Amino acid sequence: MRPLSCSRSLPGRRQHLFLHATGRFPMCRLRLPLRHRRLTTLAIETSCDDTAVAVLRRRSTSPSSSSSALSSASASPGAPTHELLFNERKTSDHRATRGIEPLAAVQGHHAVLGELLRRAVCHLEPAPSPSSSPPSSPSPSHTTGTGIRPEQIIYDADGRARLKPDFVTVTRGPGIAPNLAVGLSLAKGAAAAWGVPLVAVHHMQAHALTPRLVRALGEPMLGEDLHTPPSSPAEARGPDFPFLSLLVSGGHTQLLHSSSPTSHRVVASTADAAVGNALDHAARLVLPPAVLAEAPDVMYARHLEAFAFPRGGEAEEYAFYRPPRTRADDDRDLAPPPPPEEEDLAAAGQGWRWSLPQPFRMSRKLAFSFSALGSTIQRIVTTRLEEHKNKNSSSSSSSSSSSSKNENENDDDGISVPERRQLARYLQAAAFQHIA
């Protein structure tokens, strides 16, 4: 569908509202060059259980700006070209159901989204009074001098005049439909009330462009030194197009090829469950009941990692894993050795008799799959439960005189903590070796 075109010769002229369902966005002819404008957007995210609102502003690069420090800083590689004026997130509590409950998430969005929006408006750029001098970096909403049109101003909860955002952005999907509807409804209402465009954002497209946003904010990427400036302007901008992204989340596992901010192609995706979802479900079985009960949230995959590597991932904690040197070496299941205290049992055919599969290990199919890992974990845990039940029934006449347990003894369901930790380690090794 061909994009619409609108004339905006006057900066204060009311904007059209373009809903995400139409797929049509305005191509506006502006009086100021785009690189000299200071755009501000108010963004809303409600795709799952997180309720988030942010205000992002692009700094002006106008050569007429009286702030020489800002102009020179913007010209240097690595200097931030954008600034985050507000960014807050609230997460609804789903510990009672040990997983995300859509209805509870919707209720959480309704409970906090209005307050987050109110606080975000308080961080919009203050509107200069007619008697004050214009700001050093004029925004596109200003006319000549200090004139500010009434329709360009909104008021925060304290009655202070603020400049409207240039547009409102909101997550349109993918996500849980009722949850998305909460953010979309508020975003549409705000855009209509303020008379600014509405921009609906694809969730995974935003994830793919996050590295460029981090660069634009002047923040270091993971593993980079904050005090080492970029060597070139290209490095300061972030990954140049085209580039590949591995998008890993609770609902998605994708290898994405990006050739421009609006052109992306899925190279590989999961054939069944996403890695985050698979790890979350497996963690509910692997983590000891006490750890699950004390978890502050339902991000069980994160707690699984902390349980598997309690010392924060020291070298000796990773010594169990040897990555395959070639694809032929990958043709094997991942299985732990028997524990030292059970070597005699292992020789007798007992002990830790399990292994975790490597999905698509005999195929060159460009795809991911994690359902087999989840079903294998469930089968291992079920087997241990049955063994423990049979053992208890056969020795019901015996009783224990000790009231305390150490880590090497069985948990309430018959799975020892060391075995749980091995399960957690090898589960993550199998999942991430498959991705790599």
Short mmCIF file of C-alpha atoms in Angstrom, two decimals:
data_model
loop_
_atom_site.label_atom_id
_atom_site.label_comp_id
_atom_site.label_asym_id
_atom_site.label_seq_id
_atom_site.Cartn_x
_atom_site.Cartn_y
_atom_site.Cartn_z
CA MET A 1 0.00 0.00 0.00
CA ARG A 2 1.36 3.40 -0.99
CA PRO A 3 2.15 5.70 1.94
CA LEU A 4 0.12 8.84 2.34
CA SER A 5 1.60 12.30 1.98
CA CYS A 6 0.72 15.33 4.04
CA SER A 7 1.88 18.91 4.02
CA ARG A 8 3.31 20.34 7.21
CA SER A 9 4.67 23.72 6.27
CA LEU A 10 3.65 25.13 9.66
CA PRO A 11 5.31 23.34 12.56
CA GLY A 12 2.24 23.76 14.74
CA ARG A 13 -0.27 22.37 12.27
CA ARG A 14 -2.38 19.51 13.62
CA GLN A 15 -1.20 16.07 12.56
CA HIS A 16 -3.26 13.27 11.14
CA LEU A 17 -3.68 10.09 13.19
CA PHE A 18 -2.55 6.99 11.34
CA LEU A 19 -3.58 3.77 13.02
CA HIS A 20 -1.34 0.74 12.85
CA ALA A 21 -4.08 -1.36 11.26
CA THR A 22 -3.96 0.67 8.05
CA GLY A 23 -0.25 0.22 7.53
CA ARG A 24 -0.12 3.74 6.10
CA PHE A 25 2.17 6.36 7.54
CA PRO A 26 2.61 10.03 6.66
CA MET A 27 5.42 11.26 4.46
CA CYS A 28 5.56 14.84 5.70
CA ARG A 29 7.45 17.66 4.00
CA LEU A 30 9.09 19.59 6.78
CA ARG A 31 10.55 23.04 6.70
CA LEU A 32 13.55 22.03 8.84
CA PRO A 33 16.06 19.45 7.56
CA LEU A 34 15.47 16.16 9.38
CA ARG A 35 18.98 16.01 10.84
CA HIS A 36 18.41 19.39 12.57
CA ARG A 37 15.16 18.43 14.29
CA ARG A 38 14.89 17.35 17.90
CA LEU A 39 12.23 14.67 17.84
CA THR A 40 10.58 13.34 20.98
CA THR A 41 8.52 10.17 21.25
CA LEU A 42 6.52 8.72 24.10
CA ALA A 43 6.58 4.90 23.93
CA ILE A 44 4.29 2.30 25.52
CA GLU A 45 4.92 -1.47 25.87
CA THR A 46 2.39 -4.03 27.17
CA SER A 47 3.05 -7.14 25.08
CA CYS A 48 3.40 -9.56 28.02
CA ASP A 49 3.62 -9.07 31.79
CA ASP A 50 5.81 -5.94 31.75
CA THR A 51 4.18 -2.52 31.68
CA ALA A 52 6.70 0.03 30.39
CA VAL A 53 6.62 3.68 29.35
CA ALA A 54 9.57 5.69 28.04
CA VAL A 55 10.30 9.13 26.62
CA LEU A 56 13.10 9.27 24.07
CA ARG A 57 14.43 12.45 22.47
CA ARG A 58 16.84 12.96 19.63
CA ARG A 59 19.25 15.77 20.30
CA SER A 60 19.34 18.71 17.92
CA THR A 61 22.33 19.00 15.62
CA SER A 62 21.43 22.45 14.35
CA PRO A 63 24.54 24.47 13.50
CA SER A 64 22.76 27.56 14.79
CA SER A 65 22.57 26.15 18.27
CA SER A 66 24.18 28.39 20.82
CA SER A 67 25.40 25.39 22.78
CA SER A 68 28.84 24.88 21.30
CA ALA A 69 29.55 22.11 23.79
CA LEU A 70 26.56 20.10 22.58
CA SER A 71 27.39 20.73 18.93
CA SER A 72 30.99 19.63 19.33
CA ALA A 73 29.98 16.63 21.43
CA SER A 74 27.44 15.51 18.85
CA ALA A 75 30.11 15.68 16.16
CA SER A 76 32.56 13.43 18.02
CA PRO A 77 32.37 9.65 17.49
CA GLY A 78 30.54 7.86 20.25
CA ALA A 79 28.81 10.96 21.58
CA PRO A 80 25.13 10.34 22.37
CA THR A 81 22.76 11.56 19.68
CA HIS A 82 19.67 10.63 21.71
CA GLU A 83 18.70 10.93 25.35
CA LEU A 84 16.32 8.88 27.43
CA LEU A 85 14.22 11.33 29.44
CA PHE A 86 12.09 8.70 31.16
CA ASN A 87 12.10 4.91 31.32
CA GLU A 88 10.17 2.91 33.91
CA ARG A 89 8.79 -0.60 33.99
CA LYS A 90 6.45 -2.50 36.29
CA THR A 91 6.05 -6.28 36.24
CA SER A 92 2.89 -8.01 37.43
CA ASP A 93 3.21 -10.79 40.00
CA HIS A 94 2.54 -14.30 38.69
CA ARG A 95 4.22 -16.39 41.38
CA ALA A 96 0.91 -17.90 42.48
CA THR A 97 0.48 -19.57 39.08
CA ARG A 98 4.23 -20.11 38.45
CA GLY A 99 3.80 -18.72 34.98
CA ILE A 100 2.32 -15.76 33.14
CA GLU A 101 -1.44 -15.60 33.54
CA PRO A 102 -2.85 -13.33 30.78
CA LEU A 103 -5.80 -12.11 32.89
CA ALA A 104 -3.53 -11.17 35.81
CA ALA A 105 -1.17 -9.44 33.38
CA VAL A 106 -4.03 -7.41 31.88
CA GLN A 107 -5.15 -6.36 35.34
CA GLY A 108 -1.57 -5.36 36.12
CA HIS A 109 -1.39 -3.22 32.98
CA HIS A 110 -4.62 -1.43 33.88
CA ALA A 111 -3.40 -0.85 37.43
CA VAL A 112 -0.08 0.85 36.62
CA LEU A 113 -0.15 2.10 33.01
CA GLY A 114 -2.02 5.31 33.78
CA GLU A 115 0.39 6.24 36.57
CA LEU A 116 3.42 5.52 34.39
CA LEU A 117 2.00 7.73 31.64
CA ARG A 118 1.36 10.53 34.13
CA ARG A 119 4.95 10.37 35.32
CA ALA A 120 6.26 10.21 31.75
CA VAL A 121 4.41 13.41 30.82
CA CYS A 122 6.19 15.16 33.67
CA HIS A 123 9.48 14.41 31.90
CA LEU A 124 8.52 15.93 28.56
CA GLU A 125 10.35 19.10 27.54
CA PRO A 126 9.04 22.14 29.44
CA ALA A 127 7.25 24.69 27.27
CA PRO A 128 9.04 28.09 27.44
CA SER A 129 6.89 30.96 28.62
CA PRO A 130 6.33 33.88 26.20
CA SER A 131 8.55 36.08 28.32
CA SER A 132 11.46 33.66 28.36
CA SER A 133 14.08 33.33 25.69
CA PRO A 134 13.80 30.42 23.28
CA PRO A 135 15.75 27.26 24.10
CA SER A 136 19.24 26.95 22.65
CA SER A 137 18.14 24.02 20.48
CA PRO A 138 14.73 24.80 19.03
CA SER A 139 12.37 21.89 18.63
CA PRO A 140 10.27 21.45 15.49
CA SER A 141 7.22 22.66 17.44
CA HIS A 142 8.63 26.20 17.80
CA THR A 143 7.80 29.01 15.47
CA THR A 144 10.03 32.05 15.13
CA GLY A 145 10.97 33.81 18.34
CA THR A 146 9.29 32.49 21.44
CA GLY A 147 5.84 31.92 19.96
CA ILE A 148 4.29 28.63 21.06
CA ARG A 149 0.89 27.74 19.71
CA PRO A 150 -1.67 26.56 22.31
CA GLU A 151 -2.20 23.26 20.50
CA GLN A 152 1.49 22.45 20.97
CA ILE A 153 1.22 22.46 24.76
CA ILE A 154 -0.10 19.92 27.23
CA TYR A 155 -0.08 20.13 31.01
CA ASP A 156 1.30 17.59 33.45
CA ALA A 157 -0.34 16.54 36.72
CA ASP A 158 1.20 19.54 38.51
CA GLY A 159 -0.18 22.02 35.97
CA ARG A 160 3.18 22.74 34.31
CA ALA A 161 3.20 23.38 30.57
CA ARG A 162 4.98 20.75 28.48
CA LEU A 163 5.66 20.42 24.79
CA LYS A 164 3.76 17.59 23.17
CA PRO A 165 5.74 14.60 21.95
CA ASP A 166 6.17 14.52 18.18
CA PHE A 167 4.53 11.11 18.06
CA VAL A 168 3.37 8.22 20.25
CA THR A 169 4.81 4.74 19.71
CA VAL A 170 3.33 1.49 20.98
CA THR A 171 3.99 -2.23 20.64
CA ARG A 172 1.52 -3.76 18.18
CA GLY A 173 2.82 -7.34 18.38
CA PRO A 174 3.77 -10.07 18.56
CA GLY A 175 2.54 -10.66 22.09
CA ILE A 176 -0.53 -11.68 24.08
CA ALA A 177 -3.54 -10.11 22.37
CA PRO A 178 -5.43 -8.84 25.47
CA ASN A 179 -2.22 -7.40 26.89
CA LEU A 180 -1.36 -5.63 23.64
CA ALA A 181 -4.87 -4.17 23.52
CA VAL A 182 -4.32 -2.30 26.81
CA GLY A 183 -1.30 -0.41 25.50
CA LEU A 184 -2.79 0.13 22.05
CA SER A 185 -5.98 1.59 23.48
CA LEU A 186 -4.14 4.09 25.66
CA ALA A 187 -1.68 4.98 22.91
CA LYS A 188 -4.50 5.62 20.41
CA GLY A 189 -6.33 7.78 22.92
CA ALA A 190 -3.22 9.81 23.78
CA ALA A 191 -2.30 10.32 20.12
CA ALA A 192 -5.85 11.38 19.25
CA ALA A 193 -6.11 13.74 22.23
CA TRP A 194 -2.75 15.35 21.55
CA GLY A 195 -3.20 15.41 17.78
CA VAL A 196 0.09 13.65 17.03
CA PRO A 197 0.82 10.60 14.84
CA LEU A 198 0.65 7.09 16.23
CA VAL A 199 3.46 4.69 15.27
CA ALA A 200 2.87 0.99 15.91
CA VAL A 201 6.10 -0.93 16.43
CA HIS A 202 6.83 -4.59 15.70
CA HIS A 203 8.21 -6.14 18.86
CA MET A 204 11.00 -8.19 17.27
CA GLN A 205 11.99 -5.39 14.88
CA ALA A 206 12.56 -3.19 17.91
CA HIS A 207 14.73 -5.88 19.50
CA ALA A 208 16.81 -6.14 16.34
CA LEU A 209 17.46 -2.38 16.33
CA THR A 210 18.31 -2.19 20.04
CA PRO A 211 22.11 -2.20 19.45
CA ARG A 212 21.79 0.95 17.37
CA LEU A 213 19.68 2.57 20.10
CA VAL A 214 22.34 1.70 22.69
CA ARG A 215 24.95 3.38 20.50
CA ALA A 216 22.72 6.41 19.96
CA LEU A 217 22.41 6.80 23.74
CA GLY A 218 26.19 6.70 24.08
CA GLU A 219 26.11 3.52 26.14
CA PRO A 220 28.70 0.75 25.76
CA MET A 221 27.73 -2.60 24.33
CA LEU A 222 28.08 -5.70 26.50
CA GLY A 223 31.76 -6.41 27.07
CA GLU A 224 32.96 -2.99 25.90
CA ASP A 225 34.98 -0.54 27.94
CA LEU A 226 32.96 2.55 28.82
CA HIS A 227 36.10 4.71 28.83
CA THR A 228 37.40 3.56 25.43
CA PRO A 229 35.89 5.77 22.71
CA PRO A 230 34.90 4.28 19.35
CA SER A 231 37.64 4.37 16.74
CA SER A 232 35.40 5.59 13.91
CA PRO A 233 31.98 7.19 13.33
CA ALA A 234 30.77 3.91 11.80
CA GLU A 235 31.62 2.04 14.99
CA ALA A 236 29.91 4.74 17.05
CA ARG A 237 26.65 4.29 15.13
CA GLY A 238 26.42 0.65 16.04
CA PRO A 239 26.23 -2.25 13.60
CA ASP A 240 26.03 -0.97 10.04
CA PHE A 241 23.52 -2.52 7.68
CA PRO A 242 23.35 -5.29 6.75
CA PHE A 243 23.88 -7.31 9.93
CA LEU A 244 22.66 -10.51 11.58
CA SER A 245 20.88 -10.64 14.94
CA LEU A 246 20.12 -13.59 17.16
CA LEU A 247 16.86 -12.72 18.92
CA VAL A 248 16.33 -14.87 22.01
CA SER A 249 13.39 -14.37 24.36
CA GLY A 250 10.66 -16.25 26.13
CA GLY A 251 8.51 -16.39 23.02
CA HIS A 252 11.00 -16.19 20.15
CA THR A 253 14.25 -17.69 18.92
CA GLN A 254 15.16 -16.17 15.56
CA LEU A 255 18.15 -15.49 13.39
CA LEU A 256 17.35 -12.21 11.63
CA HIS A 257 19.00 -10.47 8.69
CA SER A 258 18.54 -6.68 8.76
CA SER A 259 19.33 -4.63 5.67
CA SER A 260 17.73 -1.35 6.82
CA PRO A 261 15.69 -0.04 9.77
CA THR A 262 12.52 -1.24 8.04
CA SER A 263 13.76 -4.28 6.11
CA HIS A 264 14.28 -7.53 8.02
CA ARG A 265 14.25 -11.18 6.97
CA VAL A 266 13.92 -14.21 9.24
CA VAL A 267 16.74 -16.60 8.36
CA ALA A 268 15.95 -19.26 10.96
CA SER A 269 13.27 -19.67 13.59
CA THR A 270 12.15 -22.27 16.11
CA ALA A 271 10.04 -25.14 14.85
CA ASP A 272 8.23 -25.48 18.17
CA ALA A 273 9.00 -23.82 21.52
CA ALA A 274 11.30 -20.85 22.03
CA VAL A 275 14.42 -21.41 24.10
CA GLY A 276 13.29 -19.05 26.87
CA ASN A 277 9.93 -20.78 27.21
CA ALA A 278 11.57 -24.21 27.17
CA LEU A 279 14.03 -23.25 29.90
CA ASP A 280 11.29 -21.67 32.02
CA HIS A 281 9.18 -24.82 31.91
CA ALA A 282 12.15 -27.12 32.55
CA ALA A 283 13.30 -24.96 35.45
CA ARG A 284 10.04 -25.61 37.29
CA LEU A 285 10.96 -29.30 37.31
CA VAL A 286 14.70 -28.99 37.92
CA LEU A 287 14.85 -26.31 40.61
CA PRO A 288 14.45 -27.52 44.20
CA PRO A 289 11.05 -26.72 45.73
CA ALA A 290 12.67 -24.34 48.22
CA VAL A 291 14.28 -22.31 45.41
CA LEU A 292 10.97 -22.11 43.54
CA ALA A 293 9.16 -20.97 46.67
CA GLU A 294 11.68 -18.20 47.32
CA ALA A 295 11.85 -16.93 43.72
CA PRO A 296 10.86 -13.23 43.60
CA ASP A 297 9.37 -13.59 40.10
CA VAL A 298 8.55 -16.18 37.44
CA MET A 299 11.72 -15.67 35.40
CA TYR A 300 12.69 -19.24 36.21
CA ALA A 301 15.30 -19.54 33.47
CA ARG A 302 17.31 -16.81 35.17
CA HIS A 303 16.99 -18.57 38.53
CA LEU A 304 18.01 -21.83 36.84
CA GLU A 305 21.29 -20.23 35.77
CA ALA A 306 21.94 -18.88 39.26
CA PHE A 307 21.23 -22.33 40.73
CA ALA A 308 23.45 -24.12 38.20
CA PHE A 309 26.39 -21.75 38.75
CA PRO A 310 26.10 -20.52 42.35
CA ARG A 311 29.54 -18.87 42.27
CA GLY A 312 28.61 -16.66 39.35
CA GLY A 313 30.14 -18.73 36.57
CA GLU A 314 33.72 -19.29 37.68
CA ALA A 315 36.02 -21.20 35.35
CA GLU A 316 35.78 -24.42 37.33
CA GLU A 317 32.00 -24.31 37.15
CA TYR A 318 32.21 -24.42 33.36
CA ALA A 319 34.90 -27.11 33.31
CA PHE A 320 32.28 -29.82 32.75
CA TYR A 321 31.58 -28.55 29.22
CA ARG A 322 33.79 -29.13 26.21
CA PRO A 323 32.41 -27.54 23.03
CA PRO A 324 32.69 -29.70 19.90
CA ARG A 325 35.54 -28.73 17.59
CA THR A 326 33.69 -29.81 14.44
CA ARG A 327 30.14 -30.61 13.43
CA ALA A 328 31.02 -34.33 13.43
CA ASP A 329 32.00 -34.06 17.09
CA ASP A 330 28.52 -32.68 17.79
CA ASP A 331 26.98 -36.06 16.89
CA ARG A 332 26.39 -37.12 20.48
CA ASP A 333 24.06 -36.56 23.38
CA LEU A 334 25.19 -34.57 26.39
CA ALA A 335 25.52 -36.77 29.46
CA PRO A 336 27.24 -36.11 32.78
CA PRO A 337 29.67 -38.53 34.40
CA PRO A 338 28.45 -40.28 37.55
CA PRO A 339 29.17 -38.43 40.77
CA PRO A 340 32.24 -39.60 42.72
CA GLU A 341 30.14 -40.96 45.56
CA GLU A 342 28.10 -43.05 43.10
CA GLU A 343 30.85 -44.49 40.91
CA ASP A 344 30.27 -47.94 42.34
CA LEU A 345 26.55 -47.62 41.64
CA ALA A 346 27.25 -46.51 38.08
CA ALA A 347 29.41 -49.60 37.56
CA ALA A 348 26.43 -51.68 38.63
CA GLY A 349 24.17 -49.95 36.12
CA GLN A 350 22.78 -47.38 38.51
CA GLY A 351 23.52 -43.74 39.26
CA TRP A 352 22.79 -40.77 36.95
CA ARG A 353 21.60 -42.64 33.90
CA TRP A 354 20.36 -39.82 31.70
CA SER A 355 21.47 -37.80 28.71
CA LEU A 356 20.08 -34.78 26.89
CA PRO A 357 19.55 -34.79 23.12
CA GLN A 358 21.03 -32.40 20.62
CA PRO A 359 18.17 -31.24 18.35
CA PHE A 360 18.72 -31.57 14.58
CA ARG A 361 22.16 -33.05 15.20
CA MET A 362 21.85 -35.29 12.13
CA SER A 363 20.46 -32.54 9.92
CA ARG A 364 21.64 -29.32 8.34
CA LYS A 365 18.17 -27.84 8.58
CA LEU A 366 18.32 -24.11 9.26
CA ALA A 367 15.96 -24.08 12.23
CA PHE A 368 15.81 -24.43 16.00
CA SER A 369 13.90 -26.91 18.15
CA PHE A 370 13.70 -27.16 21.93
CA SER A 371 10.65 -29.32 22.63
CA ALA A 372 12.76 -32.50 22.85
CA LEU A 373 14.85 -31.00 25.64
CA GLY A 374 11.74 -30.15 27.64
CA SER A 375 10.17 -33.59 27.21
CA THR A 376 13.46 -35.30 28.13
CA ILE A 377 13.73 -33.27 31.35
CA GLN A 378 10.14 -34.18 32.21
CA ARG A 379 10.84 -37.86 31.59
CA ILE A 380 13.97 -37.79 33.79
CA VAL A 381 12.16 -36.11 36.66
CA THR A 382 9.15 -38.45 36.34
CA THR A 383 11.46 -41.47 36.44
CA ARG A 384 13.15 -40.18 39.56
CA LEU A 385 9.77 -39.61 41.23
CA GLU A 386 8.67 -43.15 40.46
CA GLU A 387 11.95 -44.59 41.70
CA HIS A 388 11.64 -42.64 44.92
CA LYS A 389 8.04 -43.74 45.37
CA ASN A 390 8.93 -47.41 44.86
CA LYS A 391 11.88 -47.12 47.22
CA ASN A 392 9.69 -45.62 49.93
CA SER A 393 7.05 -48.29 49.54
CA SER A 394 9.65 -51.07 49.83
CA SER A 395 11.24 -49.58 52.93
CA SER A 396 8.17 -48.14 54.63
CA SER A 397 8.94 -50.03 57.85
CA SER A 398 12.27 -48.26 58.33
CA SER A 399 12.51 -44.79 59.82
CA SER A 400 15.24 -42.19 59.91
CA SER A 401 16.64 -40.88 63.18
CA SER A 402 18.14 -37.77 61.61
CA SER A 403 15.98 -34.64 61.35
CA SER A 404 18.42 -32.63 59.21
CA LYS A 405 19.50 -33.03 55.60
CA ASN A 406 22.59 -31.93 53.77
CA GLU A 407 22.94 -31.05 50.14
CA ASN A 408 24.05 -34.55 49.12
CA GLU A 409 20.88 -36.20 50.46
CA ASN A 410 17.72 -36.59 48.42
CA ASP A 411 15.20 -33.80 48.31
CA ASP A 412 11.58 -34.41 49.25
CA ASP A 413 10.84 -35.95 45.85
CA GLY A 414 13.95 -38.12 45.71
CA ILE A 415 16.19 -35.97 43.47
CA SER A 416 19.39 -34.84 45.13
CA VAL A 417 20.55 -31.24 44.86
CA PRO A 418 23.81 -32.23 43.08
CA GLU A 419 21.84 -34.11 40.45
CA ARG A 420 19.47 -31.16 40.03
CA ARG A 421 22.47 -28.90 39.54
CA GLN A 422 23.92 -31.24 36.91
CA LEU A 423 20.56 -31.30 35.16
CA ALA A 424 20.49 -27.50 35.16
CA ARG A 425 24.01 -27.24 33.76
CA TYR A 426 23.61 -29.82 31.02
CA LEU A 427 20.19 -28.50 30.05
CA GLN A 428 21.65 -25.05 29.41
CA ALA A 429 24.66 -26.53 27.65
CA ALA A 430 22.44 -28.52 25.31
CA ALA A 431 20.15 -25.56 24.57
CA PHE A 432 22.87 -23.04 23.83
CA GLN A 433 25.10 -25.48 21.95
CA HIS A 434 22.12 -26.09 19.67
CA ILE A 435 21.74 -22.35 19.08
CA ALA A 436 25.46 -21.94 18.39
#
